Amino acid sequence: MSDPSTQLIHHPYTPPAGFEAVQPAVHKASTVIFPSVAALRSRDWKHKTGYTYGLHGTPTTFTLEERIATLEGGRFCTLVPSGLAAVVLVDMAVLKSGDEVLIPDNAYGPNKAFAQAELASWGISHQFYDPMNPADLAARLGPKTRLVWLEAPGSITLEFPDLPALVAVIKVHNQSSGAHPQGTVSALDNTWGAGLAFNAFTLGVDVSVQALTKYPSGGADVLMGSVVTSDEALHHLVHFCHMRVGYGVSGSDAELVLRGLNSIALRYAAQDAATRQLAAWLQTLPQIETVLHPALPDSPGHAVWKRDCSGAACLLSAVFKPEFTQARIDRFCDSLKLFRLGYSWAGPMSLCVPYDLPALRSVTAWPFQGILVRFSVGLEAVADLQADITQALARA
Ligand SMILES: *Cc1c(COP(=O)(O)O)cnc(C)c1O
C-alpha cells in the first residue's frame, strides 16, 4: 500500500473515541461499510437496529427522527426530502387501487393536485370535503375510504377545524359495518402547529406530517418533511414504503434542521406574538374587509382554536375591500419592501402572496368578494413591518 491514492482512501487513523459536542455529528454516506460478509448478509434495513445504506439512515438522520417524534408527541418518525414528499409518502403507503381518499377543500394545494393527477391515474379516487362541517365528512365516508386528510388551520384561509370532532366521525365510521376492511386512517398536515400549538396524537390523529422546511428549519434554506405515528403497524407501512421509493435526506440538510430545532419554541412564540399584533392592527385599517387569523374572535373556528391550541404561528390573511382591484393589489404587493414576494413561511424574512381564492374551492363557497393577501411574518421588528404595509397601502 505504497501508492498515496490508496493510502489516502484506506488511511488507518481513527480519532480517539469520546468526543462530545453540543450538536450531533454530521454523518454523510451513500455506502455504509460492513465488517464482514455475514454482517452484510444479515443486514436489516427495516427496524433501525443498524446501518445498511445511506438511503436507509445514518446516525444523524436517526437522531433527527427521534427529536421530531418527541416534538410531535408521537413514537416513530420517517424523514423525507420535503413536506410535499411527506404527504405523498402517506398516500403511497396507505392507499391501494380501488381505495378513496378524502381531502379538506382548503388543504395545501399540492396535496389535492397529487390526488387529482397521480392517485386518479392509479385507480384511487378522491373527494374534497368541508372541514368546518363534520357532518359533511360523515356523509362522504364509505367502504372505499381508506384515508382522510386533515389540516389545521386550512392553507391560506386559516379556518380552524374541530379536529376531535372530525376524528370522532372517522372512529364511529370505523366501528360501522360500512367501513373499509382495513379501516380508515386519519392523517394531519401539522406544519402550522409544528408540534407546538397542540398535540396531534392527544387529539386522536393516526399520522402527523410536517414540512420541516418551515418551523423546524426556521432558516428558509432547507427542504425536508417528516411522517410521525404512534402506532407501530402504521409506522411500518410508511417506513417500508419509504425504503422502496428512495426518499432519502442528506446529512447536511439534517444538520441544518437539527440546528434550527434547538430554537423552534422561541421562534414560534416570537413570530406568533408579532403576527397577533399585526393581525389586530390590520383589522382596524379601512382598506381591509377582514383579517383571517385563528386567534381573532371573528375568524372561522376561533372557538375550537381557543379550546385546542396554545399558539397560532406566523400566518395571517387579509381580505381587502372589493374596490382594491387586482391591479391595485399587485401594486400594493410590489410596493412592499420588507415583506418579499415568495412561497413558504416560518423563516427569518416576512413574505406575502396574493391569492385567487374562488379558483381554489370546489365544495365550499368563498364568502368574500375582495382579494386575499397572505402574510407570513418573519423575525423583523413589528413597527417596521407596520410602516412597510402603511407605505405600500399609500401607493395602492
Ligand atoms: C409548505 C407546506 C407543505 C410542503 O412543504 P415543502 O417542504 O415546501 O414541500 C405542506 N403542507 C403545508 C401546510 C405547507 O405549508
GROMACS .gro file of N, CA, C and O in nm, residues 10 24 97 109 112 116 178 239 245 248 251 275 296 298 309 334 344 346 349 355:
model
   80
   10HIS      N    1  -0.758   0.445   0.209
   10HIS     CA    2  -0.762   0.340   0.313
   10HIS      C    3  -0.677   0.379   0.433
   10HIS      O    4  -0.605   0.297   0.488
   24PRO      N    5  -2.504   1.721   1.739
   24PRO     CA    6  -2.470   1.584   1.698
   24PRO      C    7  -2.377   1.586   1.577
   24PRO      O    8  -2.378   1.681   1.498
   97SER      N    9  -5.513   0.061  -0.515
   97SER     CA   10  -5.610   0.076  -0.622
   97SER      C   11  -5.749   0.035  -0.573
   97SER      O   12  -5.763  -0.068  -0.507
  109GLY      N   13  -5.254   2.306  -0.148
  109GLY     CA   14  -5.290   2.278  -0.287
  109GLY      C   15  -5.226   2.154  -0.349
  109GLY      O   16  -5.294   2.072  -0.411
  112LYS      N   17  -5.398   1.822  -0.293
  112LYS     CA   18  -5.514   1.799  -0.380
  112LYS      C   19  -5.467   1.762  -0.521
  112LYS      O   20  -5.522   1.673  -0.586
  116GLN      N   21  -5.558   1.446  -0.766
  116GLN     CA   22  -5.626   1.466  -0.894
  116GLN      C   23  -5.547   1.407  -1.012
  116GLN      O   24  -5.606   1.362  -1.110
  178GLY      N   25  -7.018  -0.046   0.744
  178GLY     CA   26  -6.984   0.011   0.613
  178GLY      C   27  -6.841   0.061   0.604
  178GLY      O   28  -6.807   0.137   0.514
  239HIS      N   29  -4.285   0.326   0.674
  239HIS     CA   30  -4.139   0.312   0.671
  239HIS      C   31  -4.094   0.217   0.559
  239HIS      O   32  -3.997   0.245   0.488
  245VAL      N   33  -3.929   0.357  -0.212
  245VAL     CA   34  -3.936   0.469  -0.306
  245VAL      C   35  -3.809   0.555  -0.307
  245VAL      O   36  -3.794   0.643  -0.392
  248GLY      N   37  -3.455   0.949   0.040
  248GLY     CA   38  -3.352   0.978   0.139
  248GLY      C   39  -3.336   1.127   0.164
  248GLY      O   40  -3.379   1.209   0.083
  251GLY      N   41  -2.730   1.431   0.490
  251GLY     CA   42  -2.677   1.460   0.623
  251GLY      C   43  -2.662   1.610   0.647
  251GLY      O   44  -2.686   1.658   0.757
  275THR      N   45  -4.729   3.822   1.492
  275THR     CA   46  -4.839   3.804   1.396
  275THR      C   47  -4.972   3.847   1.457
  275THR      O   48  -5.054   3.911   1.391
  296LEU      N   49  -5.815   3.564   1.624
  296LEU     CA   50  -5.911   3.674   1.618
  296LEU      C   51  -6.052   3.617   1.639
  296LEU      O   52  -6.090   3.520   1.575
  298ASP      N   53  -6.344   3.682   1.538
  298ASP     CA   54  -6.435   3.666   1.424
  298ASP      C   55  -6.384   3.565   1.321
  298ASP      O   56  -6.452   3.537   1.223
  309CYS      N   57  -5.570   2.485   2.123
  309CYS     CA   58  -5.434   2.532   2.089
  309CYS      C   59  -5.376   2.627   2.192
  309CYS      O   60  -5.448   2.702   2.257
  334ASP      N   61  -4.621   4.477  -0.480
  334ASP     CA   62  -4.494   4.519  -0.542
  334ASP      C   63  -4.429   4.633  -0.464
  334ASP      O   64  -4.308   4.653  -0.473
  344SER      N   65  -4.368   2.969   0.099
  344SER     CA   66  -4.315   2.915   0.223
  344SER      C   67  -4.329   3.019   0.335
  344SER      O   68  -4.377   3.131   0.312
  346ALA      N   69  -4.226   3.082   0.802
  346ALA     CA   70  -4.155   3.045   0.925
  346ALA      C   71  -4.004   3.064   0.916
  346ALA      O   72  -3.929   3.015   0.999
  349MET      N   73  -3.742   3.601   0.722
  349MET     CA   74  -3.790   3.715   0.642
  349MET      C   75  -3.941   3.709   0.622
  349MET      O   76  -3.996   3.603   0.595
  355TYR      N   77  -5.369   3.577  -0.348
  355TYR     CA   78  -5.431   3.453  -0.397
  355TYR      C   79  -5.566   3.480  -0.462
  355TYR      O   80  -5.642   3.568  -0.416
   0.00000   0.00000   0.00000
